[in-house]
Amino acid sequence: MSQEFIEAEMRLFAQQSKEVDIIITTAQIPGKRAPLLIKREHVELMKEGSVVVDMAADSGGNCEVTQKGQIINYKGVTVIGVTDLPSRMAAQSSQMYGTNLLNLMDEMKRAKDFVVDLNNEIITGMCVTYQGEAKWPPPKKDPPKQAPPPNQAPKPQILKPVEVAAPKKRRSLGARITIGVILWIIGLAIFCVFGLWGPETFLTHLSIFVLSCIVGWTVIWNVTPALHTPLLSVTNAISGIVILGGMTLISHGSWKNTTTFFAAFSIMFASINAAGGFLVTYKMLRMFKREDETTGRQV
């Protein structure tokens, strides 16, 4: 090679050293020292953290700062000069790369009938220069032609009639007012019965119960639907308190007392709520368990 070619090559390497983050050199000459391509000043031009992989380190190296069999750091640039790279490469990677090269040679008719077919998309996609002409970038591939629409018109589909449910008739305003008045009268009658024949403490507890129902309804109604399942788990504690309170009232009262009667009902309904809450909690916790493949048990 002429001196002008070598000088132009060195200028190109110097320019590329400023831009690239990694340089891999593979140039070797059988029976001779590997040619020196990447000089010390080229490495100094590279950015800090860059890497030079000298695969010709066993025959002297293509990089001036390469040390045979070692990985060094030269002014922030890692220079890899190990000589056992093939043994460090996975066998699968080497086999896949070799298979690709073998298939490429088969595509190009091997050495006997070697040909560069520029009409072949595979060859065109990797060809940079050919016979002194630049072939990169490869020509753009035309998009596939769309199939012409069929001449036959699609058969009309017979749609089945959909039965639409008749809208529910809404009660008139007068009917709603009448029902509301009747419910208020029934409620007042119940309170009057409790006030005339019930104990004084019962009225106090009933007032607190009604207020708690109103507050509880307002709070629960505003809870996000996604939190209803955890909410059922939390109400187990409240149901337990109700059960204990009912048991306390029963133990200190008589069966002829109205308080004892309602305490028994509270125990029954709270027990149903507690049992349902524990069942929902159990099903919710099972969603976070998995089955052990060895023992078959859920963990």
C-alpha positions as a printed NumPy array, in Angstrom:
array([[  0.   ,   0.   ,   0.   ],
       [  1.214,   3.513,  -0.778],
       [  2.125,   6.025,   1.883],
       [ -0.763,   8.259,   0.801],
       [ -3.228,   5.412,   1.385],
       [ -1.84 ,   4.726,   4.859],
       [ -1.991,   8.419,   5.793],
       [ -5.606,   8.67 ,   4.603],
       [ -6.396,   5.504,   6.564],
       [ -4.891,   6.957,   9.738],
       [ -6.864,  10.188,   9.312],
       [-10.06 ,   8.163,   8.917],
       [ -9.271,   6.135,  12.051],
       [ -8.593,   9.349,  13.985],
       [-11.933,  10.795,  12.882],
       [-13.84 ,   7.63 ,  13.745],
       [-12.119,   7.317,  17.13 ],
       [-13.764,  10.566,  18.231],
       [-17.247,   9.313,  17.283],
       [-17.468,   5.603,  18.099],
       [-17.769,   3.982,  21.537],
       [-16.257,   0.609,  20.641],
       [-13.572,  -0.552,  18.189],
       [-13.098,  -4.223,  17.268],
       [ -9.944,  -5.106,  15.303],
       [ -9.381,  -8.471,  13.582],
       [ -6.606,  -7.851,  11.012],
       [ -3.95 , -10.603,  10.985],
       [ -1.273, -11.802,   8.537],
       [ -0.352, -15.518,   8.666],
       [  3.235, -15.967,   9.832],
       [  3.777, -12.246,  10.46 ],
       [  3.024,  -9.665,  13.098],
       [ -0.482,  -8.217,  13.003],
       [ -0.602,  -4.787,  11.326],
       [ -0.727,  -1.774,  13.622],
       [ -3.979,   0.063,  12.878],
       [ -5.081,   1.842,  16.081],
       [ -2.251,   3.965,  17.416],
       [ -1.846,   5.418,  20.869],
       [ -3.118,   8.831,  19.8  ],
       [ -6.255,   7.212,  18.381],
       [ -7.033,   5.643,  21.755],
       [ -6.455,   8.987,  23.459],
       [ -9.043,  10.576,  21.14 ],
       [-11.753,   8.11 ,  22.223],
       [-14.363,   9.097,  24.804],
       [-13.951,   7.995,  28.393],
       [-15.658,   4.646,  28.938],
       [-15.055,   3.436,  25.368],
       [-13.803,  -0.086,  24.61 ],
       [-11.208,  -1.508,  22.201],
       [-11.426,  -5.255,  21.497],
       [ -8.167,  -6.41 ,  19.878],
       [ -8.824,  -9.893,  18.51 ],
       [ -5.336,  -9.973,  16.996],
       [ -3.601,  -9.67 ,  20.375],
       [ -2.091, -13.166,  20.039],
       [ -0.029, -12.065,  17.025],
       [  1.047,  -8.662,  18.344],
       [ -2.245,  -6.779,  18.231],
       [ -3.749,  -4.152,  15.965],
       [ -3.781,  -1.57 ,  18.778],
       [ -0.566,   0.024,  19.966],
       [ -1.498,  -0.068,  23.678],
       [ -2.732,  -3.68 ,  23.672],
       [ -1.105,  -5.963,  26.233],
       [ -1.272,  -9.633,  25.29 ],
       [ -3.554, -11.68 ,  27.529],
       [ -4.651,  -8.709,  29.656],
       [ -7.498,  -6.228,  29.994],
       [ -6.166,  -2.76 ,  30.785],
       [ -7.567,   0.715,  31.24 ],
       [ -5.691,   3.332,  29.247],
       [ -6.781,   6.874,  30.102],
       [-10.393,   5.849,  30.624],
       [-10.546,   3.478,  27.628],
       [-10.771,  -0.272,  28.26 ],
       [ -8.447,  -2.23 ,  25.959],
       [ -9.172,  -5.969,  25.788],
       [ -6.193,  -8.048,  24.695],
       [ -7.163, -11.528,  25.877],
       [ -6.127, -14.38 ,  23.595],
       [ -8.783, -16.933,  24.584],
       [-11.834, -15.197,  23.159],
       [-13.052, -18.322,  21.308],
       [-13.194, -20.268,  24.567],
       [-15.139, -17.44 ,  26.198],
       [-17.754, -17.383,  23.466],
       [-20.807, -19.553,  23.881],
       [-20.868, -22.527,  21.528],
       [-24.384, -21.635,  20.407],
       [-23.32 , -18.147,  19.298],
       [-20.375, -19.509,  17.31 ],
       [-22.554, -22.166,  15.698],
       [-25.274, -19.673,  14.756],
       [-22.736, -17.266,  13.254],
       [-21.07 , -20.057,  11.293],
       [-24.44 , -21.299,  10.056],
       [-25.311, -17.808,   8.819],
       [-22.016, -17.541,   6.925],
       [-22.478, -21.014,   5.437],
       [-25.968, -20.144,   4.244],
       [-24.633, -16.896,   2.78 ],
       [-21.976, -18.793,   0.815],
       [-24.634, -21.201,  -0.43 ],
       [-26.706, -18.224,  -1.533],
       [-23.69 , -16.89 ,  -3.486],
       [-23.001, -20.327,  -5.133],
       [-19.812, -20.917,  -3.076],
       [-16.27 , -20.619,  -4.488],
       [-16.72 , -22.588,  -7.7  ],
       [-19.584, -20.542,  -9.128],
       [-19.29 , -17.478,  -6.894],
       [-21.636, -14.721,  -7.986],
       [-22.874, -11.43 ,  -6.534],
       [-26.523, -11.314,  -7.525],
       [-27.739,  -7.767,  -6.943],
       [-31.276,  -8.89 ,  -7.701],
       [-31.173, -10.978,  -4.55 ],
       [-32.646,  -9.009,  -1.638],
       [-30.28 , -10.665,   0.85 ],
       [-27.148,  -9.742,  -1.115],
       [-28.398,  -6.259,  -1.958],
       [-29.182,  -5.532,   1.683],
       [-25.556,  -6.11 ,   2.757],
       [-23.669,  -4.896,  -0.31 ],
       [-21.781,  -1.633,   0.3  ],
       [-19.657,  -1.374,  -2.87 ],
       [-19.453,  -3.487,  -6.028],
       [-17.06 ,  -3.027,  -8.962],
       [-16.093,   0.444,  -7.773],
       [-19.654,   1.677,  -7.369],
       [-21.337,   2.55 ,  -4.075],
       [-24.376,   0.372,  -3.451],
       [-25.322,   1.685,  -0.019],
       [-27.983,   2.36 ,   1.065],
       [-29.884,  -0.417,  -0.69 ],
       [-32.801,   0.592,  -2.916],
       [-36.136,   0.809,  -1.192],
       [-38.384,  -2.144,  -1.663],
       [-41.757,  -1.486,  -3.246],
       [-44.671,  -2.183,  -0.924],
       [-46.586,  -5.376,  -1.707],
       [-49.49 ,  -4.94 ,  -4.038],
       [-52.879,  -5.244,  -2.484],
       [-55.119,  -7.962,  -3.789],
       [-57.922,  -6.596,  -5.993],
       [-61.319,  -6.675,  -4.381],
       [-63.484,  -9.597,  -5.442],
       [-66.041,  -8.901,  -8.135],
       [-68.762, -10.73 ,  -6.329],
       [-70.843,  -8.545,  -4.105],
       [-71.14 ,  -9.8  ,  -0.533],
       [-74.328, -11.58 ,   0.283],
       [-76.673,  -9.441,   2.343],
       [-76.942, -10.599,   5.917],
       [-80.366, -11.062,   7.353],
       [-80.422,  -9.495,  10.772],
       [-82.623, -11.082,  13.343],
       [-84.999,  -8.711,  15.076],
       [-83.915,  -7.865,  18.59 ],
       [-86.587,  -7.81 ,  21.194],
       [-86.386,  -4.637,  23.21 ],
       [-87.814,  -4.832,  26.674],
       [-90.544,  -2.368,  27.339],
       [-89.425,   0.412,  29.68 ],
       [-90.644,   0.063,  33.205],
       [-93.421,   2.392,  34.083],
       [-92.411,   4.834,  36.763],
       [-94.832,   5.449,  39.568],
       [-96.599,   8.738,  39.505],
       [-95.668,  11.481,  41.945],
       [-98.874,  10.989,  43.903],
       [-98.238,   7.254,  44.347],
       [-94.688,   7.88 ,  45.57 ],
       [-95.883,  10.473,  48.072],
       [-98.562,   8.074,  49.34 ],
       [-96.031,   5.25 ,  49.848],
       [-93.665,   7.621,  51.659],
       [-96.408,   8.81 ,  54.005],
       [-97.436,   5.221,  54.789],
       [-93.836,   4.259,  55.622],
       [-93.464,   7.283,  57.897],
       [-96.712,   6.375,  59.7  ],
       [-95.544,   2.779,  60.213],
       [-92.209,   4.008,  61.55 ],
       [-93.845,   6.441,  63.966],
       [-96.222,   3.693,  65.146],
       [-93.289,   1.399,  65.903],
       [-91.513,   4.157,  67.843],
       [-94.721,   4.856,  69.808],
       [-95.051,   1.179,  70.742],
       [-91.445,   1.067,  71.917],
       [-91.908,   4.342,  73.792],
       [-95.022,   3.159,  75.664],
       [-93.96 ,  -0.369,  76.558],
       [-90.199,  -0.38 ,  76.173],
       [-87.665,   0.524,  78.908],
       [-86.019,   3.954,  78.943],
       [-82.575,   2.562,  78.215],
       [-83.944,   0.817,  75.136],
       [-85.092,   4.11 ,  73.633],
       [-81.629,   5.569,  74.139],
       [-79.992,   2.584,  72.487],
       [-82.536,   2.642,  69.657],
       [-81.79 ,   6.309,  68.933],
       [-78.057,   5.572,  68.817],
       [-78.731,   2.586,  66.556],
       [-80.753,   4.65 ,  64.091],
       [-78.083,   7.352,  63.975],
       [-75.355,   4.749,  63.446],
       [-77.371,   3.23 ,  60.583],
       [-77.618,   6.624,  58.882],
       [-73.903,   7.367,  59.339],
       [-72.881,   3.853,  58.28 ],
       [-75.04 ,   3.973,  55.175],
       [-73.553,   7.309,  54.151],
       [-69.965,   6.139,  54.691],
       [-70.329,   2.753,  52.979],
       [-72.189,   4.257,  50.026],
       [-69.196,   6.488,  49.219],
       [-66.636,   3.648,  49.256],
       [-65.082,   2.773,  45.886],
       [-66.521,  -0.51 ,  44.529],
       [-62.996,  -1.933,  44.172],
       [-62.626,  -1.749,  47.982],
       [-65.835,  -3.581,  48.854],
       [-64.061,  -6.931,  49.389],
       [-61.5  ,  -5.542,  51.889],
       [-64.367,  -3.633,  53.497],
       [-66.195,  -6.897,  54.202],
       [-63.074,  -8.194,  55.928],
       [-62.913,  -5.132,  58.165],
       [-66.569,  -5.463,  59.184],
       [-65.764,  -8.81 ,  60.824],
       [-64.432,  -6.901,  63.818],
       [-67.6  ,  -4.803,  64.056],
       [-69.746,  -7.926,  63.81 ],
       [-67.733,  -9.492,  66.62 ],
       [-68.389,  -6.473,  68.826],
       [-72.128,  -6.739,  68.098],
       [-72.108, -10.44 ,  69.001],
       [-70.331,  -9.784,  72.303],
       [-72.742,  -6.951,  73.116],
       [-75.75 ,  -9.15 ,  72.385],
       [-74.383, -11.971,  74.527],
       [-73.826,  -9.524,  77.39 ],
       [-77.427,  -8.276,  77.182],
       [-78.825, -11.814,  77.094],
       [-76.802, -12.897,  80.116],
       [-78.191, -10.019,  82.235],
       [-81.792, -10.005,  81.002],
       [-84.924, -12.113,  80.954],
       [-86.473, -13.769,  77.939],
       [-89.632, -11.776,  78.541],
       [-87.694,  -8.531,  78.11 ],
       [-87.79 ,  -6.774,  74.712],
       [-84.075,  -5.966,  74.963],
       [-83.187,  -9.632,  75.3  ],
       [-85.361, -10.474,  72.303],
       [-83.595,  -7.962,  70.049],
       [-80.195,  -8.968,  71.456],
       [-80.814, -12.52 ,  70.242],
       [-81.692, -11.233,  66.776],
       [-78.54 ,  -9.069,  66.735],
       [-76.408, -12.111,  67.565],
       [-77.986, -14.082,  64.73 ],
       [-77.564, -11.393,  62.064],
       [-74.049, -10.43 ,  63.223],
       [-73.007, -14.097,  63.124],
       [-74.198, -14.347,  59.518],
       [-72.212, -11.219,  58.628],
       [-69.081, -12.468,  60.425],
       [-69.235, -15.909,  58.791],
       [-69.709, -14.352,  55.355],
       [-66.887, -11.902,  55.973],
       [-64.456, -14.669,  56.937],
       [-65.482, -16.678,  53.859],
       [-64.871, -13.704,  51.567],
       [-61.521, -13.033,  53.269],
       [-60.467, -16.664,  52.804],
       [-61.32 , -16.58 ,  49.103],
       [-59.474, -13.281,  48.722],
       [-56.317, -14.691,  50.353],
       [-56.411, -17.774,  48.121],
       [-55.929, -15.492,  45.129],
       [-52.386, -14.741,  46.373],
       [-51.392, -18.395,  46.923],
       [-49.704, -20.698,  44.444],
       [-49.374, -24.465,  44.314],
       [-45.977, -25.999,  45.057],
       [-44.95 , -28.248,  42.153],
       [-43.085, -30.708,  44.387],
       [-45.528, -31.154,  47.262],
       [-48.755, -30.074,  45.579],
       [-49.603, -27.873,  48.558],
       [-50.562, -24.222,  48.343],
       [-47.895, -21.838,  49.617]])
